[in-house]
Amino acid sequence: MNISFDMYQTLGIATVVLLFGAWLKKKLNILQRFCIPAPVVGGLIYAVTMTIIYVATGMEIDYDDTIKNICMVLFFTSVGFQANVKVLKKGGLDLLLLVLLVGVLVFLQNGTSLLVSGMIGVDPKVGLSTGSIPMIGGHGTAGAFGPILEDFGLQGATTVCTAAATFGLVAGSLMGGPLAQRLIRKYNLLEKEKKEDLSTLIEEEKSHKRDVSMYAGATYQLAIAMGLGTGVSWLLSRMGMTFPVYIGALIVAAIIRNVCDRSKKITIHMGEINDLGGIALSLFLGIAMITLKLWKLADLALPMIILLAVQTVLMYLFARFIVFYVMGRDYDAAVLTAGVCGFGMGATPNAMANMQAVTDKFGTSVKAYILIPIVGGMFADFINSLGITLFINMI
């Protein structure tokens, strides 16, 4: 027996699941510690419940996820508005190095996933479903590229990507703090730490005070970028490559942000845009989670365990031997390794939580606290989208 819900009912269910997850996070400290998103908490419980019902009764629920796609594009458009060229210039060499490292990590995660999937004899699209899509990309990118892989013939790709992203959240959070602590103690980094003036890394923009009257303007700016972005996405599709639907809106938003900053004639309501983007992401994740059909993962259980174990080892080695050494082998570099583990296998909030755990114990790191939010929040998604697109078109 099948039951169908329209897009309004789907949105309502997703919101209830989201709120339940938020309530549960307040009750269980372990969920707060790992910074697992509320929609993921509630959504996993809902998905497991639906799986039990399916196994027991054969009942399956179909959802209209139209609003999910709108929320996805809206969120990535808000990410595009964060791409301020001024910040890239102020970050200097350290920012450039970290951006390049993200590009290398995207290549390694996807290349490794394809290599291992070939060795164990599974579809390379399954491999990509455990690569940078859920690792660097997290749940947002998993929900965006899962349907694309399904269009390429991988049934249940969104479920695979989302499950891998959930694993990454926990693994990245468990790995980052202990790794940084070991580096600090092994190399006596606190004794070698040098205090330096890092004011050039701090963005000069004044703190934006949110105002109710500005949310309408922020909504209009997002809508314009989304509308113009469809044209850019169409032009990119004419190149013969597969791009996610949001890529055009992300590019247009970045252009609008920097043109307005330069002209100083139009104010971009960044605080309100970030708020709206956060709401859209939560709703997007909520809908993505309730539409999971976990029983479709049964045949992929062993390959996923192998692929995700390899990704975990890769992340540890990359952070320990590449990020730490390239970023200077000092205390800041150790804190940065914790942050990279966070967003390299989860999301920027995980990165900040990892670094906070380290700095609460050993002392602050201004450099890490400036660089990780910029790279993880502004550039990682964009670089990852391009890298994923390249690998998808290779298979």
C-alpha positions as YAML, in Angstrom:
chain: A
units: angstrom
residues:
- id: 1
  name: MET
  ca: [0.00, 0.00, 0.00]
- id: 2
  name: ASN
  ca: [1.24, 3.46, -0.94]
- id: 3
  name: ILE
  ca: [0.30, 6.79, 0.63]
- id: 4
  name: SER
  ca: [1.06, 10.08, -1.12]
- id: 5
  name: PHE
  ca: [1.55, 13.51, 0.42]
- id: 6
  name: ASP
  ca: [1.49, 16.76, -1.57]
- id: 7
  name: MET
  ca: [4.18, 19.42, -1.18]
- id: 8
  name: TYR
  ca: [2.33, 21.30, 1.58]
- id: 9
  name: GLN
  ca: [1.81, 18.17, 3.65]
- id: 10
  name: THR
  ca: [5.43, 17.20, 3.03]
- id: 11
  name: LEU
  ca: [6.58, 20.61, 4.26]
- id: 12
  name: GLY
  ca: [4.42, 20.30, 7.37]
- id: 13
  name: ILE
  ca: [5.75, 16.85, 8.26]
- id: 14
  name: ALA
  ca: [9.35, 17.96, 7.67]
- id: 15
  name: THR
  ca: [8.85, 20.96, 9.96]
- id: 16
  name: VAL
  ca: [7.45, 18.81, 12.76]
- id: 17
  name: VAL
  ca: [10.38, 16.40, 12.38]
- id: 18
  name: LEU
  ca: [12.80, 19.35, 12.43]
- id: 19
  name: LEU
  ca: [11.28, 20.76, 15.63]
- id: 20
  name: PHE
  ca: [11.35, 17.32, 17.26]
- id: 21
  name: GLY
  ca: [15.04, 17.04, 16.40]
- id: 22
  name: ALA
  ca: [15.73, 20.47, 17.91]
- id: 23
  name: TRP
  ca: [13.91, 19.45, 21.12]
- id: 24
  name: LEU
  ca: [15.85, 16.19, 21.30]
- id: 25
  name: LYS
  ca: [19.19, 18.00, 20.87]
- id: 26
  name: LYS
  ca: [18.40, 20.08, 23.96]
- id: 27
  name: LYS
  ca: [17.79, 16.90, 25.94]
- id: 28
  name: LEU
  ca: [20.83, 14.88, 24.79]
- id: 29
  name: ASN
  ca: [24.23, 16.55, 25.24]
- id: 30
  name: ILE
  ca: [25.96, 14.13, 22.90]
- id: 31
  name: LEU
  ca: [23.97, 15.51, 19.96]
- id: 32
  name: GLN
  ca: [25.02, 19.05, 20.90]
- id: 33
  name: ARG
  ca: [28.65, 17.98, 21.21]
- id: 34
  name: PHE
  ca: [28.75, 16.56, 17.69]
- id: 35
  name: CYS
  ca: [26.79, 19.52, 16.24]
- id: 36
  name: ILE
  ca: [24.45, 17.17, 14.39]
- id: 37
  name: PRO
  ca: [21.74, 19.29, 12.68]
- id: 38
  name: ALA
  ca: [18.27, 19.12, 14.22]
- id: 39
  name: PRO
  ca: [16.68, 17.98, 10.93]
- id: 40
  name: VAL
  ca: [19.15, 15.09, 10.79]
- id: 41
  name: VAL
  ca: [18.39, 14.05, 14.38]
- id: 42
  name: GLY
  ca: [14.63, 14.07, 13.91]
- id: 43
  name: GLY
  ca: [14.85, 12.87, 10.33]
- id: 44
  name: LEU
  ca: [16.87, 9.75, 11.14]
- id: 45
  name: ILE
  ca: [14.38, 8.75, 13.82]
- id: 46
  name: TYR
  ca: [11.53, 9.30, 11.36]
- id: 47
  name: ALA
  ca: [13.34, 7.36, 8.61]
- id: 48
  name: VAL
  ca: [14.05, 4.42, 10.91]
- id: 49
  name: THR
  ca: [10.42, 4.41, 12.04]
- id: 50
  name: MET
  ca: [9.19, 4.41, 8.44]
- id: 51
  name: THR
  ca: [11.60, 1.57, 7.62]
- id: 52
  name: ILE
  ca: [10.18, -0.55, 10.47]
- id: 53
  name: ILE
  ca: [6.64, 0.18, 9.24]
- id: 54
  name: TYR
  ca: [7.64, -0.74, 5.66]
- id: 55
  name: VAL
  ca: [9.21, -4.04, 6.75]
- id: 56
  name: ALA
  ca: [6.23, -4.90, 8.97]
- id: 57
  name: THR
  ca: [3.38, -3.84, 6.67]
- id: 58
  name: GLY
  ca: [4.81, -3.10, 3.22]
- id: 59
  name: MET
  ca: [3.37, 0.43, 3.42]
- id: 60
  name: GLU
  ca: [5.41, 3.04, 1.56]
- id: 61
  name: ILE
  ca: [4.94, 6.82, 1.60]
- id: 62
  name: ASP
  ca: [5.60, 9.03, -1.41]
- id: 63
  name: TYR
  ca: [6.34, 12.73, -0.97]
- id: 64
  name: ASP
  ca: [6.18, 15.73, -3.29]
- id: 65
  name: ASP
  ca: [9.60, 17.32, -2.76]
- id: 66
  name: THR
  ca: [9.10, 20.41, -4.95]
- id: 67
  name: ILE
  ca: [9.67, 22.75, -2.02]
- id: 68
  name: LYS
  ca: [12.86, 20.86, -1.11]
- id: 69
  name: ASN
  ca: [14.45, 21.88, -4.40]
- id: 70
  name: ILE
  ca: [13.41, 25.52, -3.94]
- id: 71
  name: CYS
  ca: [14.92, 25.55, -0.46]
- id: 72
  name: MET
  ca: [18.12, 23.99, -1.78]
- id: 73
  name: VAL
  ca: [18.59, 26.68, -4.43]
- id: 74
  name: LEU
  ca: [17.75, 29.41, -1.92]
- id: 75
  name: PHE
  ca: [20.37, 28.14, 0.53]
- id: 76
  name: PHE
  ca: [23.17, 27.93, -2.03]
- id: 77
  name: THR
  ca: [22.22, 31.37, -3.32]
- id: 78
  name: SER
  ca: [22.79, 32.71, 0.20]
- id: 79
  name: VAL
  ca: [26.19, 31.00, 0.16]
- id: 80
  name: GLY
  ca: [27.00, 32.82, -3.08]
- id: 81
  name: PHE
  ca: [26.26, 36.18, -1.45]
- id: 82
  name: GLN
  ca: [28.97, 35.45, 1.12]
- id: 83
  name: ALA
  ca: [31.70, 35.32, -1.54]
- id: 84
  name: ASN
  ca: [33.30, 38.69, -0.85]
- id: 85
  name: VAL
  ca: [36.49, 39.33, -2.84]
- id: 86
  name: LYS
  ca: [37.74, 41.64, -0.07]
- id: 87
  name: VAL
  ca: [37.96, 38.71, 2.31]
- id: 88
  name: LEU
  ca: [40.01, 36.65, -0.13]
- id: 89
  name: LYS
  ca: [42.52, 39.51, -0.45]
- id: 90
  name: LYS
  ca: [42.79, 40.04, 3.30]
- id: 91
  name: GLY
  ca: [43.40, 36.36, 4.02]
- id: 92
  name: GLY
  ca: [46.68, 36.49, 2.18]
- id: 93
  name: LEU
  ca: [48.84, 33.42, 1.61]
- id: 94
  name: ASP
  ca: [47.32, 31.38, 4.44]
- id: 95
  name: LEU
  ca: [43.82, 31.73, 3.03]
- id: 96
  name: LEU
  ca: [45.03, 30.87, -0.46]
- id: 97
  name: LEU
  ca: [46.86, 27.78, 0.83]
- id: 98
  name: LEU
  ca: [43.80, 26.55, 2.70]
- id: 99
  name: VAL
  ca: [41.57, 27.07, -0.34]
- id: 100
  name: LEU
  ca: [44.04, 25.07, -2.45]
- id: 101
  name: LEU
  ca: [44.09, 22.32, 0.18]
- id: 102
  name: VAL
  ca: [40.30, 22.07, -0.05]
- id: 103
  name: GLY
  ca: [40.65, 21.58, -3.81]
- id: 104
  name: VAL
  ca: [43.21, 18.83, -3.25]
- id: 105
  name: LEU
  ca: [40.96, 17.16, -0.68]
- id: 106
  name: VAL
  ca: [38.00, 17.21, -3.08]
- id: 107
  name: PHE
  ca: [40.16, 15.48, -5.70]
- id: 108
  name: LEU
  ca: [41.49, 12.90, -3.21]
- id: 109
  name: GLN
  ca: [38.08, 12.06, -1.74]
- id: 110
  name: ASN
  ca: [36.51, 11.50, -5.14]
- id: 111
  name: GLY
  ca: [39.54, 9.82, -6.69]
- id: 112
  name: THR
  ca: [39.87, 7.47, -3.73]
- id: 113
  name: SER
  ca: [36.17, 6.62, -3.76]
- id: 114
  name: LEU
  ca: [36.35, 5.68, -7.45]
- id: 115
  name: LEU
  ca: [39.53, 3.64, -6.94]
- id: 116
  name: VAL
  ca: [38.15, 1.68, -3.98]
- id: 117
  name: SER
  ca: [34.76, 1.13, -5.61]
- id: 118
  name: GLY
  ca: [36.56, -0.37, -8.60]
- id: 119
  name: MET
  ca: [38.63, -2.62, -6.34]
- id: 120
  name: ILE
  ca: [35.59, -4.01, -4.49]
- id: 121
  name: GLY
  ca: [33.51, -4.29, -7.67]
- id: 122
  name: VAL
  ca: [30.69, -1.80, -7.05]
- id: 123
  name: ASP
  ca: [29.19, 0.89, -9.26]
- id: 124
  name: PRO
  ca: [31.51, 3.95, -9.39]
- id: 125
  name: LYS
  ca: [28.44, 6.11, -8.71]
- id: 126
  name: VAL
  ca: [28.17, 4.37, -5.34]
- id: 127
  name: GLY
  ca: [31.79, 5.35, -4.76]
- id: 128
  name: LEU
  ca: [31.07, 9.00, -5.58]
- id: 129
  name: SER
  ca: [28.15, 8.86, -3.15]
- id: 130
  name: THR
  ca: [30.72, 8.45, -0.36]
- id: 131
  name: GLY
  ca: [33.26, 10.92, -1.77]
- id: 132
  name: SER
  ca: [33.31, 14.69, -1.47]
- id: 133
  name: ILE
  ca: [29.53, 14.91, -2.06]
- id: 134
  name: PRO
  ca: [28.73, 13.90, 1.55]
- id: 135
  name: MET
  ca: [32.19, 14.46, 3.07]
- id: 136
  name: ILE
  ca: [33.13, 18.08, 2.31]
- id: 137
  name: GLY
  ca: [29.63, 18.76, 1.04]
- id: 138
  name: GLY
  ca: [27.67, 17.47, 4.03]
- id: 139
  name: HIS
  ca: [23.92, 16.97, 4.01]
- id: 140
  name: GLY
  ca: [23.18, 19.99, 1.85]
- id: 141
  name: THR
  ca: [25.34, 18.87, -1.07]
- id: 142
  name: ALA
  ca: [24.26, 15.24, -0.52]
- id: 143
  name: GLY
  ca: [20.66, 16.27, -1.04]
- id: 144
  name: ALA
  ca: [21.59, 18.35, -4.08]
- id: 145
  name: PHE
  ca: [23.70, 15.79, -5.96]
- id: 146
  name: GLY
  ca: [21.86, 12.65, -4.86]
- id: 147
  name: PRO
  ca: [19.03, 13.23, -7.37]
- id: 148
  name: ILE
  ca: [21.60, 13.86, -10.09]
- id: 149
  name: LEU
  ca: [23.21, 10.47, -9.45]
- id: 150
  name: GLU
  ca: [19.74, 8.95, -9.46]
- id: 151
  name: ASP
  ca: [19.18, 10.49, -12.90]
- id: 152
  name: PHE
  ca: [22.38, 8.69, -13.95]
- id: 153
  name: GLY
  ca: [20.84, 5.38, -12.86]
- id: 154
  name: LEU
  ca: [21.86, 4.87, -9.22]
- id: 155
  name: GLN
  ca: [18.67, 4.01, -7.38]
- id: 156
  name: GLY
  ca: [18.55, 5.39, -3.84]
- id: 157
  name: ALA
  ca: [21.58, 7.65, -4.39]
- id: 158
  name: THR
  ca: [20.14, 10.41, -2.20]
- id: 159
  name: THR
  ca: [19.73, 7.94, 0.65]
- id: 160
  name: VAL
  ca: [23.31, 6.69, 0.23]
- id: 161
  name: CYS
  ca: [24.71, 10.24, 0.13]
- id: 162
  name: THR
  ca: [22.72, 11.36, 3.17]
- id: 163
  name: ALA
  ca: [23.69, 8.28, 5.20]
- id: 164
  name: ALA
  ca: [27.34, 8.90, 4.34]
- id: 165
  name: ALA
  ca: [27.01, 12.57, 5.33]
- id: 166
  name: THR
  ca: [25.59, 11.58, 8.71]
- id: 167
  name: PHE
  ca: [28.52, 9.22, 9.27]
- id: 168
  name: GLY
  ca: [30.91, 12.02, 8.30]
- id: 169
  name: LEU
  ca: [29.42, 14.43, 10.85]
- id: 170
  name: VAL
  ca: [30.15, 12.04, 13.69]
- id: 171
  name: ALA
  ca: [33.53, 10.80, 12.42]
- id: 172
  name: GLY
  ca: [34.83, 14.31, 11.73]
- id: 173
  name: SER
  ca: [33.78, 15.49, 15.18]
- id: 174
  name: LEU
  ca: [35.38, 12.51, 16.90]
- id: 175
  name: MET
  ca: [38.62, 12.87, 14.97]
- id: 176
  name: GLY
  ca: [39.41, 16.61, 14.98]
- id: 177
  name: GLY
  ca: [39.94, 17.45, 18.66]
- id: 178
  name: PRO
  ca: [42.05, 14.41, 19.60]
- id: 179
  name: LEU
  ca: [44.26, 14.85, 16.53]
- id: 180
  name: ALA
  ca: [44.96, 18.51, 17.31]
- id: 181
  name: GLN
  ca: [45.67, 17.69, 20.96]
- id: 182
  name: ARG
  ca: [48.16, 15.00, 19.98]
- id: 183
  name: LEU
  ca: [50.00, 17.38, 17.63]
- id: 184
  name: ILE
  ca: [50.15, 20.13, 20.26]
- id: 185
  name: ARG
  ca: [51.63, 17.83, 22.86]
- id: 186
  name: LYS
  ca: [53.94, 15.85, 20.58]
- id: 187
  name: TYR
  ca: [55.64, 18.96, 19.17]
- id: 188
  name: ASN
  ca: [55.34, 21.17, 22.30]
- id: 189
  name: LEU
  ca: [53.55, 23.74, 20.21]
- id: 190
  name: LEU
  ca: [52.41, 25.89, 23.13]
- id: 191
  name: GLU
  ca: [56.03, 26.60, 24.05]
- id: 192
  name: LYS
  ca: [56.86, 27.52, 20.45]
- id: 193
  name: GLU
  ca: [53.75, 29.63, 19.85]
- id: 194
  name: LYS
  ca: [54.46, 33.15, 18.58]
- id: 195
  name: LYS
  ca: [52.00, 35.97, 19.05]
- id: 196
  name: GLU
  ca: [51.54, 37.87, 15.82]
- id: 197
  name: ASP
  ca: [49.37, 40.64, 14.49]
- id: 198
  name: LEU
  ca: [46.60, 39.01, 12.49]
- id: 199
  name: SER
  ca: [44.48, 42.11, 12.05]
- id: 200
  name: THR
  ca: [44.88, 41.91, 8.28]
- id: 201
  name: LEU
  ca: [42.85, 38.72, 8.33]
- id: 202
  name: ILE
  ca: [39.84, 40.38, 9.95]
- id: 203
  name: GLU
  ca: [37.19, 41.65, 7.60]
- id: 204
  name: GLU
  ca: [36.61, 45.39, 7.93]
- id: 205
  name: GLU
  ca: [32.89, 45.24, 7.38]
- id: 206
  name: LYS
  ca: [30.90, 46.52, 10.33]
- id: 207
  name: SER
  ca: [28.73, 44.08, 12.22]
- id: 208
  name: HIS
  ca: [25.40, 43.94, 10.49]
- id: 209
  name: LYS
  ca: [22.45, 44.62, 12.78]
- id: 210
  name: ARG
  ca: [19.38, 42.80, 11.59]
- id: 211
  name: ASP
  ca: [16.13, 44.69, 11.16]
- id: 212
  name: VAL
  ca: [12.66, 43.31, 10.45]
- id: 213
  name: SER
  ca: [12.19, 45.81, 7.61]
- id: 214
  name: MET
  ca: [15.26, 44.44, 5.80]
- id: 215
  name: TYR
  ca: [14.05, 40.85, 5.45]
- id: 216
  name: ALA
  ca: [11.81, 41.82, 2.53]
- id: 217
  name: GLY
  ca: [14.77, 43.37, 0.71]
- id: 218
  name: ALA
  ca: [16.92, 40.34, 1.44]
- id: 219
  name: THR
  ca: [14.18, 38.07, 0.07]
- id: 220
  name: TYR
  ca: [13.99, 40.13, -3.12]
- id: 221
  name: GLN
  ca: [17.78, 39.99, -3.56]
- id: 222
  name: LEU
  ca: [17.74, 36.22, -3.18]
- id: 223
  name: ALA
  ca: [14.84, 35.90, -5.62]
- id: 224
  name: ILE
  ca: [16.57, 38.04, -8.26]
- id: 225
  name: ALA
  ca: [19.78, 36.02, -8.00]
- id: 226
  name: MET
  ca: [17.83, 32.76, -8.22]
- id: 227
  name: GLY
  ca: [15.93, 33.98, -11.28]
- id: 228
  name: LEU
  ca: [19.01, 35.22, -13.12]
- id: 229
  name: GLY
  ca: [20.85, 32.09, -12.08]
- id: 230
  name: THR
  ca: [18.56, 29.89, -14.16]
- id: 231
  name: GLY
  ca: [19.95, 31.61, -17.25]
- id: 232
  name: VAL
  ca: [23.53, 31.02, -16.15]
- id: 233
  name: SER
  ca: [22.76, 27.38, -15.37]
- id: 234
  name: TRP
  ca: [21.23, 26.98, -18.84]
- id: 235
  name: LEU
  ca: [24.36, 28.44, -20.46]
- id: 236
  name: LEU
  ca: [26.59, 26.12, -18.45]
- id: 237
  name: SER
  ca: [24.47, 23.12, -19.43]
- id: 238
  name: ARG
  ca: [25.13, 23.99, -23.09]
- id: 239
  name: MET
  ca: [28.78, 23.11, -22.42]
- id: 240
  name: GLY
  ca: [27.76, 19.45, -22.36]
- id: 241
  name: MET
  ca: [28.50, 18.94, -18.67]
- id: 242
  name: THR
  ca: [26.14, 18.21, -15.79]
- id: 243
  name: PHE
  ca: [25.87, 20.98, -13.20]
- id: 244
  name: PRO
  ca: [23.66, 21.13, -10.10]
- id: 245
  name: VAL
  ca: [20.61, 23.34, -10.51]
- id: 246
  name: TYR
  ca: [21.87, 25.86, -7.95]
- id: 247
  name: ILE
  ca: [25.25, 26.60, -9.53]
- id: 248
  name: GLY
  ca: [23.96, 29.48, -11.67]
- id: 249
  name: ALA
  ca: [22.25, 31.18, -8.73]
- id: 250
  name: LEU
  ca: [25.40, 30.79, -6.62]
- id: 251
  name: ILE
  ca: [27.53, 32.45, -9.31]
- id: 252
  name: VAL
  ca: [25.06, 35.29, -9.89]
- id: 253
  name: ALA
  ca: [24.79, 35.94, -6.14]
- id: 254
  name: ALA
  ca: [28.58, 36.23, -5.85]
- id: 255
  name: ILE
  ca: [28.68, 38.68, -8.76]
- id: 256
  name: ILE
  ca: [25.85, 40.80, -7.32]
- id: 257
  name: ARG
  ca: [27.55, 40.91, -3.90]
- id: 258
  name: ASN
  ca: [30.86, 42.15, -5.24]
- id: 259
  name: VAL
  ca: [29.39, 44.61, -7.75]
- id: 260
  name: CYS
  ca: [27.24, 46.16, -5.02]
- id: 261
  name: ASP
  ca: [30.18, 46.30, -2.60]
- id: 262
  name: ARG
  ca: [32.25, 48.10, -5.20]
- id: 263
  name: SER
  ca: [29.57, 50.56, -6.29]
- id: 264
  name: LYS
  ca: [28.30, 51.21, -2.73]
- id: 265
  name: LYS
  ca: [24.92, 52.20, -4.20]
- id: 266
  name: ILE
  ca: [22.99, 49.10, -3.17]
- id: 267
  name: THR
  ca: [23.18, 47.51, 0.27]
- id: 268
  name: ILE
  ca: [23.25, 43.74, 0.43]
- id: 269
  name: HIS
  ca: [21.38, 42.65, 3.55]
- id: 270
  name: MET
  ca: [23.85, 39.93, 4.51]
- id: 271
  name: GLY
  ca: [22.58, 39.29, 8.03]
- id: 272
  name: GLU
  ca: [19.04, 38.72, 6.81]
- id: 273
  name: ILE
  ca: [20.24, 36.72, 3.79]
- id: 274
  name: ASN
  ca: [22.20, 34.41, 6.09]
- id: 275
  name: ASP
  ca: [19.15, 33.95, 8.31]
- id: 276
  name: LEU
  ca: [16.91, 33.12, 5.36]
- id: 277
  name: GLY
  ca: [19.54, 30.76, 3.97]
- id: 278
  name: GLY
  ca: [19.75, 28.99, 7.33]
- id: 279
  name: ILE
  ca: [15.97, 28.54, 7.44]
- id: 280
  name: ALA
  ca: [15.98, 27.21, 3.88]
- id: 281
  name: LEU
  ca: [18.76, 24.75, 4.72]
- id: 282
  name: SER
  ca: [16.87, 23.43, 7.74]
- id: 283
  name: LEU
  ca: [13.68, 22.92, 5.73]
- id: 284
  name: PHE
  ca: [15.65, 21.38, 2.88]
- id: 285
  name: LEU
  ca: [17.35, 18.92, 5.23]
- id: 286
  name: GLY
  ca: [14.05, 18.16, 6.94]
- id: 287
  name: ILE
  ca: [12.37, 17.21, 3.67]
- id: 288
  name: ALA
  ca: [15.46, 15.32, 2.47]
- id: 289
  name: MET
  ca: [15.55, 13.28, 5.68]
- id: 290
  name: ILE
  ca: [11.88, 12.29, 5.78]
- id: 291
  name: THR
  ca: [12.11, 11.05, 2.20]
- id: 292
  name: LEU
  ca: [14.92, 8.61, 3.07]
- id: 293
  name: LYS
  ca: [14.12, 4.99, 2.30]
- id: 294
  name: LEU
  ca: [16.72, 3.20, 4.36]
- id: 295
  name: TRP
  ca: [15.68, -0.28, 3.24]
- id: 296
  name: LYS
  ca: [17.23, 0.52, -0.13]
- id: 297
  name: LEU
  ca: [20.65, 0.54, 1.55]
- id: 298
  name: ALA
  ca: [20.54, -3.15, 2.50]
- id: 299
  name: ASP
  ca: [22.43, -4.35, -0.57]
- id: 300
  name: LEU
  ca: [25.06, -1.61, -0.15]
- id: 301
  name: ALA
  ca: [25.80, -2.08, 3.56]
- id: 302
  name: LEU
  ca: [29.21, -3.80, 3.24]
- id: 303
  name: PRO
  ca: [30.53, -1.64, 0.35]
- id: 304
  name: MET
  ca: [29.52, 1.51, 2.24]
- id: 305
  name: ILE
  ca: [31.34, 0.38, 5.38]
- id: 306
  name: ILE
  ca: [34.51, -0.18, 3.34]
- id: 307
  name: LEU
  ca: [34.22, 3.07, 1.41]
- id: 308
  name: LEU
  ca: [33.51, 5.18, 4.50]
- id: 309
  name: ALA
  ca: [36.33, 3.51, 6.47]
- id: 310
  name: VAL
  ca: [38.74, 4.46, 3.68]
- id: 311
  name: GLN
  ca: [37.42, 8.05, 3.68]
- id: 312
  name: THR
  ca: [38.02, 8.26, 7.44]
- id: 313
  name: VAL
  ca: [41.61, 7.08, 7.11]
- id: 314
  name: LEU
  ca: [42.15, 9.48, 4.20]
- id: 315
  name: MET
  ca: [40.85, 12.43, 6.22]
- id: 316
  name: TYR
  ca: [43.09, 11.63, 9.17]
- id: 317
  name: LEU
  ca: [46.22, 11.27, 7.02]
- id: 318
  name: PHE
  ca: [45.41, 14.41, 5.02]
- id: 319
  name: ALA
  ca: [44.86, 16.53, 8.12]
- id: 320
  name: ARG
  ca: [47.82, 15.07, 10.02]
- id: 321
  name: PHE
  ca: [50.49, 15.07, 7.33]
- id: 322
  name: ILE
  ca: [49.37, 17.65, 4.76]
- id: 323
  name: VAL
  ca: [47.25, 20.34, 6.43]
- id: 324
  name: PHE
  ca: [49.47, 20.51, 9.52]
- id: 325
  name: TYR
  ca: [52.71, 20.74, 7.56]
- id: 326
  name: VAL
  ca: [51.50, 23.08, 4.79]
- id: 327
  name: MET
  ca: [49.89, 25.50, 7.27]
- id: 328
  name: GLY
  ca: [53.11, 25.94, 9.24]
- id: 329
  name: ARG
  ca: [53.53, 23.13, 11.82]
- id: 330
  name: ASP
  ca: [52.67, 25.52, 14.67]
- id: 331
  name: TYR
  ca: [49.85, 25.86, 17.19]
- id: 332
  name: ASP
  ca: [47.56, 27.58, 14.67]
- id: 333
  name: ALA
  ca: [48.20, 24.77, 12.20]
- id: 334
  name: ALA
  ca: [47.22, 22.19, 14.82]
- id: 335
  name: VAL
  ca: [43.95, 23.98, 15.52]
- id: 336
  name: LEU
  ca: [43.36, 24.24, 11.78]
- id: 337
  name: THR
  ca: [43.71, 20.45, 11.45]
- id: 338
  name: ALA
  ca: [40.81, 20.07, 13.90]
- id: 339
  name: GLY
  ca: [38.76, 22.50, 11.82]
- id: 340
  name: VAL
  ca: [39.55, 20.81, 8.52]
- id: 341
  name: CYS
  ca: [38.50, 17.45, 9.98]
- id: 342
  name: GLY
  ca: [35.22, 19.10, 10.91]
- id: 343
  name: PHE
  ca: [34.20, 20.51, 7.55]
- id: 344
  name: GLY
  ca: [36.19, 17.94, 5.56]
- id: 345
  name: MET
  ca: [33.84, 15.22, 6.79]
- id: 346
  name: GLY
  ca: [30.87, 17.21, 7.99]
- id: 347
  name: ALA
  ca: [30.13, 20.91, 8.00]
- id: 348
  name: THR
  ca: [31.53, 24.26, 9.14]
- id: 349
  name: PRO
  ca: [29.66, 24.15, 12.48]
- id: 350
  name: ASN
  ca: [31.47, 20.86, 13.20]
- id: 351
  name: ALA
  ca: [34.76, 22.57, 12.39]
- id: 352
  name: MET
  ca: [34.03, 25.43, 14.80]
- id: 353
  name: ALA
  ca: [32.98, 22.96, 17.52]
- id: 354
  name: ASN
  ca: [36.22, 21.00, 17.06]
- id: 355
  name: MET
  ca: [38.35, 24.14, 17.31]
- id: 356
  name: GLN
  ca: [36.44, 25.42, 20.31]
- id: 357
  name: ALA
  ca: [37.13, 22.18, 22.17]
- id: 358
  name: VAL
  ca: [40.86, 22.59, 21.44]
- id: 359
  name: THR
  ca: [41.16, 26.31, 22.18]
- id: 360
  name: ASP
  ca: [39.14, 26.04, 25.41]
- id: 361
  name: LYS
  ca: [41.87, 23.72, 26.66]
- id: 362
  name: PHE
  ca: [45.03, 25.18, 25.14]
- id: 363
  name: GLY
  ca: [44.28, 28.81, 24.24]
- id: 364
  name: THR
  ca: [42.82, 30.82, 21.38]
- id: 365
  name: SER
  ca: [43.92, 30.75, 17.73]
- id: 366
  name: VAL
  ca: [42.85, 33.90, 15.90]
- id: 367
  name: LYS
  ca: [44.12, 32.62, 12.56]
- id: 368
  name: ALA
  ca: [42.12, 29.40, 12.71]
- id: 369
  name: TYR
  ca: [38.95, 31.17, 13.82]
- id: 370
  name: ILE
  ca: [39.20, 33.56, 10.88]
- id: 371
  name: LEU
  ca: [40.25, 31.14, 8.13]
- id: 372
  name: ILE
  ca: [37.97, 28.15, 8.79]
- id: 373
  name: PRO
  ca: [34.63, 30.03, 8.59]
- id: 374
  name: ILE
  ca: [35.76, 31.81, 5.42]
- id: 375
  name: VAL
  ca: [36.96, 28.68, 3.64]
- id: 376
  name: GLY
  ca: [34.37, 26.28, 5.04]
- id: 377
  name: GLY
  ca: [31.44, 28.66, 4.65]
- id: 378
  name: MET
  ca: [32.30, 30.55, 1.49]
- id: 379
  name: PHE
  ca: [34.64, 28.60, -0.77]
- id: 380
  name: ALA
  ca: [34.38, 24.89, 0.07]
- id: 381
  name: ASP
  ca: [30.88, 24.43, -1.40]
- id: 382
  name: PHE
  ca: [31.80, 26.22, -4.61]
- id: 383
  name: ILE
  ca: [35.07, 24.30, -5.12]
- id: 384
  name: ASN
  ca: [33.36, 21.06, -4.21]
- id: 385
  name: SER
  ca: [30.52, 21.62, -6.68]
- id: 386
  name: LEU
  ca: [32.99, 22.10, -9.52]
- id: 387
  name: GLY
  ca: [35.01, 19.05, -8.47]
- id: 388
  name: ILE
  ca: [31.95, 16.81, -8.15]
- id: 389
  name: THR
  ca: [30.69, 17.96, -11.53]
- id: 390
  name: LEU
  ca: [34.03, 17.07, -13.10]
- id: 391
  name: PHE
  ca: [34.05, 13.56, -11.62]
- id: 392
  name: ILE
  ca: [30.40, 12.87, -12.46]
- id: 393
  name: ASN
  ca: [31.09, 13.69, -16.08]
- id: 394
  name: MET
  ca: [34.13, 11.42, -16.07]
- id: 395
  name: ILE
  ca: [32.20, 8.24, -15.21]
...
